[in-house]
Tab-separated table of C-alpha atoms in Angstrom:
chain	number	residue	atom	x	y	z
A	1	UNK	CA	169.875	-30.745	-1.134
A	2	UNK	CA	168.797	-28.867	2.382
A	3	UNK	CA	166.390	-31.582	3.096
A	4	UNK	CA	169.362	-34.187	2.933
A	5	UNK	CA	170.474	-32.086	6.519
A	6	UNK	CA	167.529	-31.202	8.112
A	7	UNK	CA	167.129	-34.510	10.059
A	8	UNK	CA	163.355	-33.758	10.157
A	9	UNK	CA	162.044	-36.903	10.015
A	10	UNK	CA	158.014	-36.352	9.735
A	11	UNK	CA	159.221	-33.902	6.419
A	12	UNK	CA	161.668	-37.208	5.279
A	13	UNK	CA	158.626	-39.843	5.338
A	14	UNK	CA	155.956	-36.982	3.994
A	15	UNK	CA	158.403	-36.848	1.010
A	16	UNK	CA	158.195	-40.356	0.739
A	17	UNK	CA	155.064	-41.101	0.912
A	18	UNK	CA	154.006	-37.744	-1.520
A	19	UNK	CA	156.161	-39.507	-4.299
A	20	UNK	CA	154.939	-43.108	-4.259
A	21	UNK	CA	150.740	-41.767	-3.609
A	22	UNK	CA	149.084	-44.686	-5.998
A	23	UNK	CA	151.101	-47.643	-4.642
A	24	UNK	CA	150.770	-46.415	-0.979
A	25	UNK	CA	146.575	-45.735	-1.499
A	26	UNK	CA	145.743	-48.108	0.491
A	27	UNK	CA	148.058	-47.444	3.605
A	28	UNK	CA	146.538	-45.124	6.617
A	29	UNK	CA	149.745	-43.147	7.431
A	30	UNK	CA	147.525	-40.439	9.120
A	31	UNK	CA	147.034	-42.528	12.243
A	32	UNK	CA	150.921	-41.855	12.621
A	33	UNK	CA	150.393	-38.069	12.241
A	34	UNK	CA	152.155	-36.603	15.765
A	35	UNK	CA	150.844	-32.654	16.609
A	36	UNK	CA	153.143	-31.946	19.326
A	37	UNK	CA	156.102	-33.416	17.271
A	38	UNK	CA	155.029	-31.898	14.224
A	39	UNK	CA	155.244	-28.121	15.972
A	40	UNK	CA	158.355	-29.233	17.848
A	41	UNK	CA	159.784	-29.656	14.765
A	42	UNK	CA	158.535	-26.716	12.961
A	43	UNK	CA	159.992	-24.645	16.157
A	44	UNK	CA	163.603	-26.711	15.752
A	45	UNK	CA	163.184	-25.748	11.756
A	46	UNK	CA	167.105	-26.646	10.433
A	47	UNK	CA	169.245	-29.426	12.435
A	48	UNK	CA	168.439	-29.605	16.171
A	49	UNK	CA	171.275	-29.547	18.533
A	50	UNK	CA	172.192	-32.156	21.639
A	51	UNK	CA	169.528	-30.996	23.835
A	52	UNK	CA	166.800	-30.861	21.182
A	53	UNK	CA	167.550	-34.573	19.678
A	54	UNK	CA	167.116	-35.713	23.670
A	55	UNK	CA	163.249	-33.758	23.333
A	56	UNK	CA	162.700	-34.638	19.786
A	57	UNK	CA	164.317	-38.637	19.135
A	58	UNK	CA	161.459	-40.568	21.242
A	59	UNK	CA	158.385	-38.973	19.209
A	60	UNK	CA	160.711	-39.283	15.932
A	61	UNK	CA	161.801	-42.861	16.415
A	62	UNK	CA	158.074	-43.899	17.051
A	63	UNK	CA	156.873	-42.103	13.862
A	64	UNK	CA	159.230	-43.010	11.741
A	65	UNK	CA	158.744	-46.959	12.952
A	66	UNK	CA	154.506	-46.163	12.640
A	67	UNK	CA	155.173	-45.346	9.245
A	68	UNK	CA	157.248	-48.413	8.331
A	69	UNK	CA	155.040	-50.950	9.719
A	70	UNK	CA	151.502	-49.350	8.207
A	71	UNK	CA	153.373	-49.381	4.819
A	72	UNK	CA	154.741	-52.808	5.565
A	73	UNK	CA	151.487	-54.163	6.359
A	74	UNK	CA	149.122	-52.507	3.698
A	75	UNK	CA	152.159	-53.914	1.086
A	76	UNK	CA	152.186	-56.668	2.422
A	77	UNK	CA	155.858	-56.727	2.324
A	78	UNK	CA	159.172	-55.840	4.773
A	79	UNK	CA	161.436	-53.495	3.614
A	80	UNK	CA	164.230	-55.423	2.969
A	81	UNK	CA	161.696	-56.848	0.482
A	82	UNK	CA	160.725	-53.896	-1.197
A	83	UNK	CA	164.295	-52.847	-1.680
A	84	UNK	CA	164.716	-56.001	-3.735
A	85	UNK	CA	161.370	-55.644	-5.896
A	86	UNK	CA	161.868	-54.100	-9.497
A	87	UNK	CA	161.174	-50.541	-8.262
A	88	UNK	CA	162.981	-50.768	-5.144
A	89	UNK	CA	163.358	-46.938	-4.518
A	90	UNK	CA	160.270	-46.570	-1.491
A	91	UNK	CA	161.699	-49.653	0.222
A	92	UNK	CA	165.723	-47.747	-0.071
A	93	UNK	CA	164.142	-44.232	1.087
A	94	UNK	CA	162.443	-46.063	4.219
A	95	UNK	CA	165.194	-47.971	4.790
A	96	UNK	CA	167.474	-45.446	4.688
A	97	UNK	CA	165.412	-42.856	6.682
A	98	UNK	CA	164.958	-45.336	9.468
A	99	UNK	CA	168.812	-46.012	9.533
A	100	UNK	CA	169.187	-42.445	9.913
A	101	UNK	CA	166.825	-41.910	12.689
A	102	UNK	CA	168.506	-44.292	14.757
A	103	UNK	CA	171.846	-43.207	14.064
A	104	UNK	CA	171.170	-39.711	14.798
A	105	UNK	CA	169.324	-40.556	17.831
A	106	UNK	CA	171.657	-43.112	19.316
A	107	UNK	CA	173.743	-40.837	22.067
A	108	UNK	CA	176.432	-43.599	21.420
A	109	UNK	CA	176.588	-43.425	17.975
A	110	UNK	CA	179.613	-41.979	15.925
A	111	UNK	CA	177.240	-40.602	13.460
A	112	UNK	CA	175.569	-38.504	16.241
A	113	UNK	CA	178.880	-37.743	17.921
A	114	UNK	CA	180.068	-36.125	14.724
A	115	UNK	CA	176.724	-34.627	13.558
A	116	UNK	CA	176.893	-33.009	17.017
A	117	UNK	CA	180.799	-31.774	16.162
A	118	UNK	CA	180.044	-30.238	12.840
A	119	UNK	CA	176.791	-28.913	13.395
A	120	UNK	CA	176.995	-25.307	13.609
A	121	UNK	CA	179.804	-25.535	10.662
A	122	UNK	CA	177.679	-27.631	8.517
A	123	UNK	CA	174.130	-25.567	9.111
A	124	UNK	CA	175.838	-22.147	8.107
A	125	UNK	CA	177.430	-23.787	4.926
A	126	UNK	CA	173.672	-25.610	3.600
A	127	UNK	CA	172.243	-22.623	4.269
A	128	UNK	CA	173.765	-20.110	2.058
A	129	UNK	CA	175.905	-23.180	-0.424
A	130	UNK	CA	173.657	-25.074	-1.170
A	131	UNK	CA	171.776	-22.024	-3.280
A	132	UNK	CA	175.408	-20.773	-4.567
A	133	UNK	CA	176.232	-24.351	-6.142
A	134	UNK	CA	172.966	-24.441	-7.565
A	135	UNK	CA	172.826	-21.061	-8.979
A	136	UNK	CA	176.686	-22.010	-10.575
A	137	UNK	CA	175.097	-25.522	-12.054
A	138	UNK	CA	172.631	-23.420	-14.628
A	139	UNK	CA	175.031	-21.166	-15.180
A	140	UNK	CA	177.608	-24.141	-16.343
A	141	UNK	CA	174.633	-26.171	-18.045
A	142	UNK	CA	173.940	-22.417	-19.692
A	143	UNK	CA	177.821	-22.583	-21.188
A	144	UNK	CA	177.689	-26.434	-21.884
A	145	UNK	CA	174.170	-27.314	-23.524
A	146	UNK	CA	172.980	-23.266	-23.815
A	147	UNK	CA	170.195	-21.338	-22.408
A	148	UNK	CA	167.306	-23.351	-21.508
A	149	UNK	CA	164.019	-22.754	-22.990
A	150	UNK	CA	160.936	-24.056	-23.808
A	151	UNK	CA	162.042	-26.062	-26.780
A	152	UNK	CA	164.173	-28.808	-25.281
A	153	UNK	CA	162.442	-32.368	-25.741
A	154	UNK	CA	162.064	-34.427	-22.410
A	155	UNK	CA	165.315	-36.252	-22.597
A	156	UNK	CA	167.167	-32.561	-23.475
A	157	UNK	CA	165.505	-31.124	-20.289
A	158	UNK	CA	166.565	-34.459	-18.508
A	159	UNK	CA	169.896	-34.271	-19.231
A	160	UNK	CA	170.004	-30.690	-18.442
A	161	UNK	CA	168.771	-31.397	-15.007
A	162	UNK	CA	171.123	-34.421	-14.384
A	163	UNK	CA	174.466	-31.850	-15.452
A	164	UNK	CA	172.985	-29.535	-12.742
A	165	UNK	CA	172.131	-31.609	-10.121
A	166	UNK	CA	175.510	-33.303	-10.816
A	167	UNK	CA	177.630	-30.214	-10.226
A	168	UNK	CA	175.632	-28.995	-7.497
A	169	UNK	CA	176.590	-32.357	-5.552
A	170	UNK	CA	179.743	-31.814	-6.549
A	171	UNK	CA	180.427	-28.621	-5.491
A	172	UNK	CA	178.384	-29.154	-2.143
A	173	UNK	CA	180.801	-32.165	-1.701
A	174	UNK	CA	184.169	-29.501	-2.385
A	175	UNK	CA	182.845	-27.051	-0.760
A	176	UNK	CA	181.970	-28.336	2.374
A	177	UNK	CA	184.846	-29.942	2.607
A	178	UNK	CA	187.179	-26.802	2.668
A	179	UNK	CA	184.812	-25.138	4.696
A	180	UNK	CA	183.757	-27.662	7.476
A	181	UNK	CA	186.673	-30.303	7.058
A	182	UNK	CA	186.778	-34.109	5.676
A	183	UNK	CA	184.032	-35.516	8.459
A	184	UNK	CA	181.619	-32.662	7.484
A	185	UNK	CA	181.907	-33.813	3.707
A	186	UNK	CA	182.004	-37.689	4.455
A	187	UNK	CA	178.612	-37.262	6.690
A	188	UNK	CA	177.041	-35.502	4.219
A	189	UNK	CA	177.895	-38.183	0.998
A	190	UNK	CA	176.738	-40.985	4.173
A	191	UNK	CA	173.135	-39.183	4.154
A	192	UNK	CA	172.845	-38.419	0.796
A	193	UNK	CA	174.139	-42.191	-0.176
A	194	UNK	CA	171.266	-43.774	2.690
A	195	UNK	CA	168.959	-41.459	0.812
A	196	UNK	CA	169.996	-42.720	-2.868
A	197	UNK	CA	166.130	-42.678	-3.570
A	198	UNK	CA	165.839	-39.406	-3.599
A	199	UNK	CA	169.407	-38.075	-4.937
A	200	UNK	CA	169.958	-37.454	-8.054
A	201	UNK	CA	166.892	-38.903	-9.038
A	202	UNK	CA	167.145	-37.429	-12.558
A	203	UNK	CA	169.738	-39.130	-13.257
A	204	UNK	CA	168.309	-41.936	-13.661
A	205	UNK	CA	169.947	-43.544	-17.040
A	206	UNK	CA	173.186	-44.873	-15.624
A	207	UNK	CA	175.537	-44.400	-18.695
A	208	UNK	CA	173.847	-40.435	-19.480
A	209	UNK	CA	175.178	-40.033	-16.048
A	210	UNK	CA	178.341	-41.450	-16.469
A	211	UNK	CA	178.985	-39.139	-20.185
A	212	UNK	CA	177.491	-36.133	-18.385
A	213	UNK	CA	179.943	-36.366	-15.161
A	214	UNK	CA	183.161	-36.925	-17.684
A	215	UNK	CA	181.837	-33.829	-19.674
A	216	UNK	CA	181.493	-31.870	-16.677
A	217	UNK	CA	184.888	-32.535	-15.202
A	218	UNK	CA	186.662	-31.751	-18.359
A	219	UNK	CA	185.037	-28.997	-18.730
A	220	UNK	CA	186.336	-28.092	-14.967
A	221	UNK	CA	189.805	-29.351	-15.417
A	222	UNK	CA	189.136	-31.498	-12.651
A	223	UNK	CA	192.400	-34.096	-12.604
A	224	UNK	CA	194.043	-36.689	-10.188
A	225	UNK	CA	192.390	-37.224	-6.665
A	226	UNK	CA	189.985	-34.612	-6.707
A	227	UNK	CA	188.118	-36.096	-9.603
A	228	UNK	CA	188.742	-39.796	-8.534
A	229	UNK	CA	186.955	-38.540	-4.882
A	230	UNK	CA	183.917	-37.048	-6.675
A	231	UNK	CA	183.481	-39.878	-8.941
A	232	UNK	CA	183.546	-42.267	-5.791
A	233	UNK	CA	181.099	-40.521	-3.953
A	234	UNK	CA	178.740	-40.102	-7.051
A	235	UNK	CA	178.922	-43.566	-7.449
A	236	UNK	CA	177.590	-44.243	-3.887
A	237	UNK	CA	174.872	-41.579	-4.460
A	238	UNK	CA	173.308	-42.505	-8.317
A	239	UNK	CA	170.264	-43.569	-8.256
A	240	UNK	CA	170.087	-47.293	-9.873
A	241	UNK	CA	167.592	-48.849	-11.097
């Protein structure tokens, strides 16, 4: 879940392309490939403040716009077009990385305005949360489904994955919440819902996710508006096909 908050967007579109190599074979994203940006943003490492998205937002923006019109060309297809093809999820993650970009690099923008607000709150929490919610998902999927081991079948080890990626949301969602307030937690569902390509992209089987979520909240006594929230903001963040 850190990369959902880093805001780096050369690591965003590597990701990207990395996971979609066959259909994208033919596209030459290395004459897009930025040095100085790519050691700017290696010295920035984890969410850049005011004065570094001024440094940082011209290179970005032109990468991240290099990369969508060498993948739109070798395609031979916009994005919006790719989002509606039968595997839509490279035209979502573009889509949604680009919206980001601009957002976070518009000085006008209320995304940046609170990105720039909750920063320091929300870069402490990632940091040292996102491994605790993690760490608590295999110990619940332990309790749950048991121990994992080498034994489980692809769709055992799939659901196993989906119940831990679930809770970890989940419990990034709670967490940050009580820790950086309601705008930390509602940016952070915003980036991870843009992103829906690459969230919970295990959970890929829309009614295992639904039976797995309902198990997990029972099993958490989760009741009344906490639960309806979470299921909400799952909803915006499943992966469909």
């Amino acid at each position: 879940m850190k990369v959902l908050f880093l805001f780096l967007f050369e690591f965003l579109l590597f990701l990207s392309v990395r996971g979609f190599r066959e259909e994208l074979e033919d596209c030459n994203f290395e004459k897009c490939a930025d040095d100085e940006l790519s050691d700017s943003l290696m010295e920035v490492r984890f969410m850049p403040n005011d004065e570094q998205l001024r440094d940082l937002c011209p290179a970005a923006l032109q990468y991240v716009n290099c990369i969508i019109e060498e993948a739109e060309t070798c395609l031979g297809k916009t994005v919006e077009e790719m989002e509606r093809s039968p595997v839509p999820t490279f035209g979502k993650i573009l889509s949604g990385g680009r919206s980001l970009a601009q957002d976070i690099c518009d000085e006008n923008s209320q995304f940046r305005q609170d990105y720039l607000e909750n920063r320091q709150c929300i870069r402490g929490f990632i940091m040292a949360g996102s491994r605790l919610c993690r760490k608590e998902g295999v110990n619940i999927a332990d309790i749950i489904m048991g121990p994992s081991d080498d034994k489980l079948d692809d769709e055992e080890d799939e659901t196993r994955e989906c119940l831990i990626g679930t809770y970890e949301v989940s419990c990034l969602i709670m967490e940050l919440e009580d820790t950086c307030g309601e705008t930390a937690q509602k940016m952070f569902v915003d980036v991870m819902s843009r992103l829906k390509g690459m969230s919970l992209s295990i959970c890929d089987n829309k009614d295992t996710a639904a039976a797995i979520r309902s198990k997990l909240f029972d099993y958490l006594e989760l009741e009344g508006g906490v639960r309806s929230k979470l299921d909400i903001a799952l909803n915006r963040l499943i992966k469909k096909r």
